[in-house]
mmCIF file of C-alpha atoms in Angstrom:
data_model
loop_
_atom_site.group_PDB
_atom_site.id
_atom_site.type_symbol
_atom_site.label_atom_id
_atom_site.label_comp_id
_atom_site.label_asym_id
_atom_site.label_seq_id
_atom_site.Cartn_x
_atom_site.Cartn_y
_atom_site.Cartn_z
ATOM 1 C CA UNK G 145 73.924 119.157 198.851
ATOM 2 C CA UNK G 146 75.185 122.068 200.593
ATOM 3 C CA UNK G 147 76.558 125.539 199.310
ATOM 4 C CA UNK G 148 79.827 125.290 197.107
ATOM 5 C CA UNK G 149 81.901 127.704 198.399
ATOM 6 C CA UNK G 150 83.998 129.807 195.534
ATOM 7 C CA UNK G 151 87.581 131.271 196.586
ATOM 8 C CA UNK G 152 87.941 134.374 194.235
ATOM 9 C CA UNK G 153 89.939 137.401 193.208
ATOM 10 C CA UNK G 154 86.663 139.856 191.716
ATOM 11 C CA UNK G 155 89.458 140.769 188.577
ATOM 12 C CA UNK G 156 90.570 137.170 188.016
ATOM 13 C CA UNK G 157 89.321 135.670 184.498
ATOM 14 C CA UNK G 158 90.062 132.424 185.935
ATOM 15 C CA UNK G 159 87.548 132.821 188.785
ATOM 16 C CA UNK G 160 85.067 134.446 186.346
ATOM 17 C CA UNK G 161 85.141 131.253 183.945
ATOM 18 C CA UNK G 162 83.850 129.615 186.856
ATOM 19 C CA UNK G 163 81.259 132.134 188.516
ATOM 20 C CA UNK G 164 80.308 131.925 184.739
ATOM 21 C CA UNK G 165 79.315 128.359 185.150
ATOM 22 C CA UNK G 166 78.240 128.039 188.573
ATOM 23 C CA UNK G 167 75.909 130.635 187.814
ATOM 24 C CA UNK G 168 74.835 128.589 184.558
ATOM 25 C CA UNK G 169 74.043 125.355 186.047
ATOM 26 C CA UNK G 170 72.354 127.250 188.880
ATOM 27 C CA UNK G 171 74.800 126.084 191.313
ATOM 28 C CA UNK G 172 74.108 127.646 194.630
ATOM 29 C CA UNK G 173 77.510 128.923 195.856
ATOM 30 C CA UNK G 174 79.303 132.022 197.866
ATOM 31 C CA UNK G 175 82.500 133.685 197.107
ATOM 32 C CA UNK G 176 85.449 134.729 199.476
ATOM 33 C CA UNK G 177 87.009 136.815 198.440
ATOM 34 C CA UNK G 178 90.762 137.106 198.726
ATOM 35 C CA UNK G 179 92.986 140.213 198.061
ATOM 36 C CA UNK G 180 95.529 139.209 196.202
ATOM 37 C CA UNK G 181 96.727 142.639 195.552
ATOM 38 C CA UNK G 182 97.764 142.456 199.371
ATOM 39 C CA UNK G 183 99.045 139.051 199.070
ATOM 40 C CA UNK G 184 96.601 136.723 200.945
ATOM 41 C CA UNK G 185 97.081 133.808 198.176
ATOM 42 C CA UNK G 186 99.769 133.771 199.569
ATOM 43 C CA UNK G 187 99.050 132.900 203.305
ATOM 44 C CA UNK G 188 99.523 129.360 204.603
ATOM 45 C CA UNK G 189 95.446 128.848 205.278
ATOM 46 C CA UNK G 190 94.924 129.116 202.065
ATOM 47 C CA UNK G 191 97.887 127.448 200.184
ATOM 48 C CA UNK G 192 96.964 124.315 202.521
ATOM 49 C CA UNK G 193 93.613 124.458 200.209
ATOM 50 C CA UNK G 194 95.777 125.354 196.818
ATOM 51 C CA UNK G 195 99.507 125.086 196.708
ATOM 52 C CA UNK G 196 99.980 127.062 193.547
ATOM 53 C CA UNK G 197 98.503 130.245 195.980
ATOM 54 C CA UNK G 198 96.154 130.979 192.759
ATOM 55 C CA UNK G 199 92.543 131.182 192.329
ATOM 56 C CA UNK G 200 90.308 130.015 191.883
ATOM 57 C CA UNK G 201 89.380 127.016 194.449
ATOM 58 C CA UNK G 202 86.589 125.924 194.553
ATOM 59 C CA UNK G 203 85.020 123.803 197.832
ATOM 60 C CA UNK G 204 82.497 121.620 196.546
ATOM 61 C CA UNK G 205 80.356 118.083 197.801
ATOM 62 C CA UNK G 206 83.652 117.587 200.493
ATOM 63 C CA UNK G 207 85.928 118.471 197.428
ATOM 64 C CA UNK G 208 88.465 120.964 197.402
ATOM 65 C CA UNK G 209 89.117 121.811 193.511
ATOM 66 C CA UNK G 210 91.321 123.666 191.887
ATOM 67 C CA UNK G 211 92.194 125.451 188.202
ATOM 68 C CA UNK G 212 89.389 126.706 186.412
ATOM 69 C CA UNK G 213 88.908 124.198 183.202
ATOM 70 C CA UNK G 214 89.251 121.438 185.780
ATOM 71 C CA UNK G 215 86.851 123.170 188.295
ATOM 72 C CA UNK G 216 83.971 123.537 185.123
ATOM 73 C CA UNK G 217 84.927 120.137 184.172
ATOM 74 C CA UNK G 218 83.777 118.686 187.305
ATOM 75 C CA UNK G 219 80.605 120.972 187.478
ATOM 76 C CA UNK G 220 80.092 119.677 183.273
ATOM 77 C CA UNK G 221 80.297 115.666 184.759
ATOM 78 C CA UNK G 222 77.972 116.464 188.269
ATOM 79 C CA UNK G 223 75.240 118.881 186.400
ATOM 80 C CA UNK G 224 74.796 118.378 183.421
ATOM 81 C CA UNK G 225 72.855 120.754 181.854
ATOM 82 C CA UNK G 226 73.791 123.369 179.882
ATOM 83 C CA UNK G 227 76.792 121.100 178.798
ATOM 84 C CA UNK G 228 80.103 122.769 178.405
ATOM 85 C CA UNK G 229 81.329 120.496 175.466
ATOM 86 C CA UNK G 230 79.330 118.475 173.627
ATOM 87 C CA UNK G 231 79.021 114.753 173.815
ATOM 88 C CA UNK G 232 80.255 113.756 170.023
ATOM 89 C CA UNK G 233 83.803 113.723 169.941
ATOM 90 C CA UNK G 234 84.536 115.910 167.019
ATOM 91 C CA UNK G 235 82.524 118.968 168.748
ATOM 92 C CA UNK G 236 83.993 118.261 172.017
ATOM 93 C CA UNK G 237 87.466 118.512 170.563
ATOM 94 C CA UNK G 238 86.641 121.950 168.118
ATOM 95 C CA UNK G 239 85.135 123.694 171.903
ATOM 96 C CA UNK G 240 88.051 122.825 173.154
ATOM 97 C CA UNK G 241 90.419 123.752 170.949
ATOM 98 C CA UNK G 242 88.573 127.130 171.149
ATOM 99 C CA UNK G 243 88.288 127.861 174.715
ATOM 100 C CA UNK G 244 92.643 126.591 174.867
ATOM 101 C CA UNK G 245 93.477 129.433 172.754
ATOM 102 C CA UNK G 246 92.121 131.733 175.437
ATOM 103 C CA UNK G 247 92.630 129.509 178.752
ATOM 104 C CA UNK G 248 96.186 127.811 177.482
ATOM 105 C CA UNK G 249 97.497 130.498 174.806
ATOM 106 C CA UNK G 250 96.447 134.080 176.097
ATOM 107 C CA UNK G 251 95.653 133.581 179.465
ATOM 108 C CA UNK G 252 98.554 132.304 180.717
ATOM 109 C CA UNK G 253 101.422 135.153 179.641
ATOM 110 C CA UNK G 254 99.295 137.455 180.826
ATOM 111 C CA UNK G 255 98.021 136.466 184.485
ATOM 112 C CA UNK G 256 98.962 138.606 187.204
ATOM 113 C CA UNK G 257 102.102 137.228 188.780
ATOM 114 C CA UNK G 258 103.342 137.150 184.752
ATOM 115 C CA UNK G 259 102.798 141.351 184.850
ATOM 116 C CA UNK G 260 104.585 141.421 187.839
ATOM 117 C CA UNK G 261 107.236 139.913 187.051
ATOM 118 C CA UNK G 262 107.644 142.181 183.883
ATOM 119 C CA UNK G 263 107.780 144.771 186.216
ATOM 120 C CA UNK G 264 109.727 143.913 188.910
ATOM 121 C CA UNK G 265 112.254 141.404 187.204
ATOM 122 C CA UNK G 266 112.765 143.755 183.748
ATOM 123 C CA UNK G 267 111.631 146.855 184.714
ATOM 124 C CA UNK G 268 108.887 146.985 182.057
ATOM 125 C CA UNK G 269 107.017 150.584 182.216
ATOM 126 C CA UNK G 270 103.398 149.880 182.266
ATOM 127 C CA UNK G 271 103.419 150.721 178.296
ATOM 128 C CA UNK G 272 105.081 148.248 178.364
ATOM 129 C CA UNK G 273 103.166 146.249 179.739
ATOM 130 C CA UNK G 274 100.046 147.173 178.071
ATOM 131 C CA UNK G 275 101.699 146.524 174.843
ATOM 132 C CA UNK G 276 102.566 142.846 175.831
ATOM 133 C CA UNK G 277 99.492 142.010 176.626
ATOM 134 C CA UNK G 278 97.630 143.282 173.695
ATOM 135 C CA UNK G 279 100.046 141.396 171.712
ATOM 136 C CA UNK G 280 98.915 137.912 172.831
ATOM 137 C CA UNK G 281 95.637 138.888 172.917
ATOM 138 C CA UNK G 282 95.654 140.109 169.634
ATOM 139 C CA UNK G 283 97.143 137.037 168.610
ATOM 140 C CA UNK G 284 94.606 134.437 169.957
ATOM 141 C CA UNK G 285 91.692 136.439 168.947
ATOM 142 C CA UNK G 286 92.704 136.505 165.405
ATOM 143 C CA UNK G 287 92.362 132.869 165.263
ATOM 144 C CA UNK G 288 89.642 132.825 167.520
ATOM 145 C CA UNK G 289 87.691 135.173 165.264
ATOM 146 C CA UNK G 290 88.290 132.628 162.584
ATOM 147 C CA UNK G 291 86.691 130.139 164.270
ATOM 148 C CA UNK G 292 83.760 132.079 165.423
ATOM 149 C CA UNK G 293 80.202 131.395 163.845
ATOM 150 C CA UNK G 294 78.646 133.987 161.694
ATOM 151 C CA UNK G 295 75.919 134.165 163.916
ATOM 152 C CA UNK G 296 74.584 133.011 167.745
ATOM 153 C CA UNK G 297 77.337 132.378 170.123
ATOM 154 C CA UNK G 298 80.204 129.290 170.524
ATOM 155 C CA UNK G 299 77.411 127.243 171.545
ATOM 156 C CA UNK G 300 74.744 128.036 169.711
ATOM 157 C CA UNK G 301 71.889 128.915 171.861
ATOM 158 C CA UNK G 302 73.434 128.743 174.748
ATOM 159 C CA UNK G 303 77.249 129.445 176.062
ATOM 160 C CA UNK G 304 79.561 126.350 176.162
ATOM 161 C CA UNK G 305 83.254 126.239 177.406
ATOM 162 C CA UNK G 306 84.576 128.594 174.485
ATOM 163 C CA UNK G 307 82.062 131.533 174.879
ATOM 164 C CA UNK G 308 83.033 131.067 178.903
ATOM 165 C CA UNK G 309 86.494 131.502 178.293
ATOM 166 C CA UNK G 310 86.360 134.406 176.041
ATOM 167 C CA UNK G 311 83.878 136.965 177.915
ATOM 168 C CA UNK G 312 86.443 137.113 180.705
ATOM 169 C CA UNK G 313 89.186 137.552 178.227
ATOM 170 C CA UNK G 314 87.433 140.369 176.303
ATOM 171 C CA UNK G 315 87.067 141.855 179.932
ATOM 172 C CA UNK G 316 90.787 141.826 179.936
ATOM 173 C CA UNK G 317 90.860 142.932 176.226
ATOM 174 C CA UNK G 318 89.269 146.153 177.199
ATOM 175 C CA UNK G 319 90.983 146.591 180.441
ATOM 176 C CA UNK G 320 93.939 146.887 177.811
ATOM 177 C CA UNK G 321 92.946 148.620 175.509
ATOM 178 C CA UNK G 322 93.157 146.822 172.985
ATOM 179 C CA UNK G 323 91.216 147.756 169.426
ATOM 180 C CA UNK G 324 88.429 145.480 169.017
ATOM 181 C CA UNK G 325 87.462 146.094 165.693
ATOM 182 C CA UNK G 326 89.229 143.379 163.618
ATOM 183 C CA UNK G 327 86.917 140.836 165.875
ATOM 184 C CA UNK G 328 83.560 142.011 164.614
ATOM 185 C CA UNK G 329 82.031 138.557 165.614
ATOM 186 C CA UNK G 330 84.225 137.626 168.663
ATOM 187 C CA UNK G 331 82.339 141.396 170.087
ATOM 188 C CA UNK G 332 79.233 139.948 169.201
ATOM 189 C CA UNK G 333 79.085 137.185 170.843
ATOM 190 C CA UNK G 334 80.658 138.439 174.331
ATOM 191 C CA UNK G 335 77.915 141.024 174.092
ATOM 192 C CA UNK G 336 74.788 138.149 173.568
ATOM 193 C CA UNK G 337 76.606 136.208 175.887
ATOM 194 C CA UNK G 338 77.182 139.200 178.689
ATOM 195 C CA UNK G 339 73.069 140.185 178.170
ATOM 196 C CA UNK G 340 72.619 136.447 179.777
ATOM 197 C CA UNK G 341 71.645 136.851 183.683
ATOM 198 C CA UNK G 342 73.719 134.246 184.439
ATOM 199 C CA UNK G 343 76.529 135.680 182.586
ATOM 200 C CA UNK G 344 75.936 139.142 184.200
ATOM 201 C CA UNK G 345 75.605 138.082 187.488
ATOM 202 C CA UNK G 346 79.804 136.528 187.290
ATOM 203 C CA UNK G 347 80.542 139.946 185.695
ATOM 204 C CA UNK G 348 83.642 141.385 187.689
ATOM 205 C CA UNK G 349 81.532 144.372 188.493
ATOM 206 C CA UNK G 350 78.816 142.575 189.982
ATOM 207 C CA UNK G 351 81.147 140.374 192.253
ATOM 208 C CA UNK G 352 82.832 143.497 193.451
ATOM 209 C CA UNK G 353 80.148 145.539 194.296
ATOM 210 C CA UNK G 354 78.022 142.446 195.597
#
């Protein structure tokens, strides 16, 4: 099996869902990187790989895979340990439902090319744009905090799909601003699961600087 080869933006919380996991399952893998800021998601060598222009992809046994829950999917069926979701269809469904409020509700009106289009399309000040994107936060994580176990993370002992979904999002969360403090357990958790080497390793910082 040779190297999987990761195509990443270092800021992306898509691409750190899966870093997350690769680096879990103990997947050996490299990252090029793409600057998106200067538009190269958008050149025709890489849109032949993903025609969205969005990362991550990920290249993979002769596979060329793209968006992240499908990506970690595939990785959760070809490695299987630690499992993402859990083989008994009621706690395969809750995980889910959990890591969707982050990867379906959150995640998706507040992406990149969403901002920008705030910007460019309504001429939303970046206040502005700070403020929408606390509000949807805000929103999933109150439910999400619900949800949360009084103590250990998502998955217990280990992270599953829903704590690799949210330590990218609470990344964004503080890149916002946002107050954290009515999510006592949801801050918790992203801290046990951030102390994880694994976990550290995909941290945007890391990727950047490594």
């Amino acid at each position: 099996m040779g190297e999987a080869v990761l195509h990443d933006y270092w800021r992306s919380s898509a691409a750190y869902r899966v870093r997350i996991v690769l680096n879990l399952k103990g997947i050996l893998w490299r990252g090029l990187p793409l600057d998106m800021i200067g538009g190269e998601h958008k050149h025709d060598d890489y849109t032949a790989l993903n025609p969205q222009g969005l990362v991550p992809t990920l290249e993979i046994d002769g596979h060329v895979l793209t968006q992240s829950l499908a990506i970690i999917d595939y990785l959760d069926a070809t490695h299987k340990t630690p499992a993402m979701v859990s083989a008994d269809p009621a706690r395969r469904a809750r995980t889910l439902a959990q890591a969707l409020i982050v990867a379906a509700d959150i995640h998706p009106v507040n992406n990149m090319r969403i901002l920008n289009a705030l910007r460019s399309d309504f001429g939303a000040s970046e206040e502005q744009v700070r403020l929408w994107v606390q509000r949807w936060i805000a929103e999933g994580f109150a439910a999400l905090e619900r949800m949360a176990p009084e103590a250990g993370l998502f998955g217990g002992d280990m992270p599953d799909l829903a704590d690799v979904c949210l330590v990218p999002q609470m990344y964004n969360a503080r890149r916002f601003e946002l107050d954290l403090t009515p999510y006592p357990r949801l801050v918790r958790i992203d801290a046990a699961a951030r102390a994880l080497d694994p976990v550290a390793r995909a941290a945007p910082e890391a990727v950047r600087a490594g």
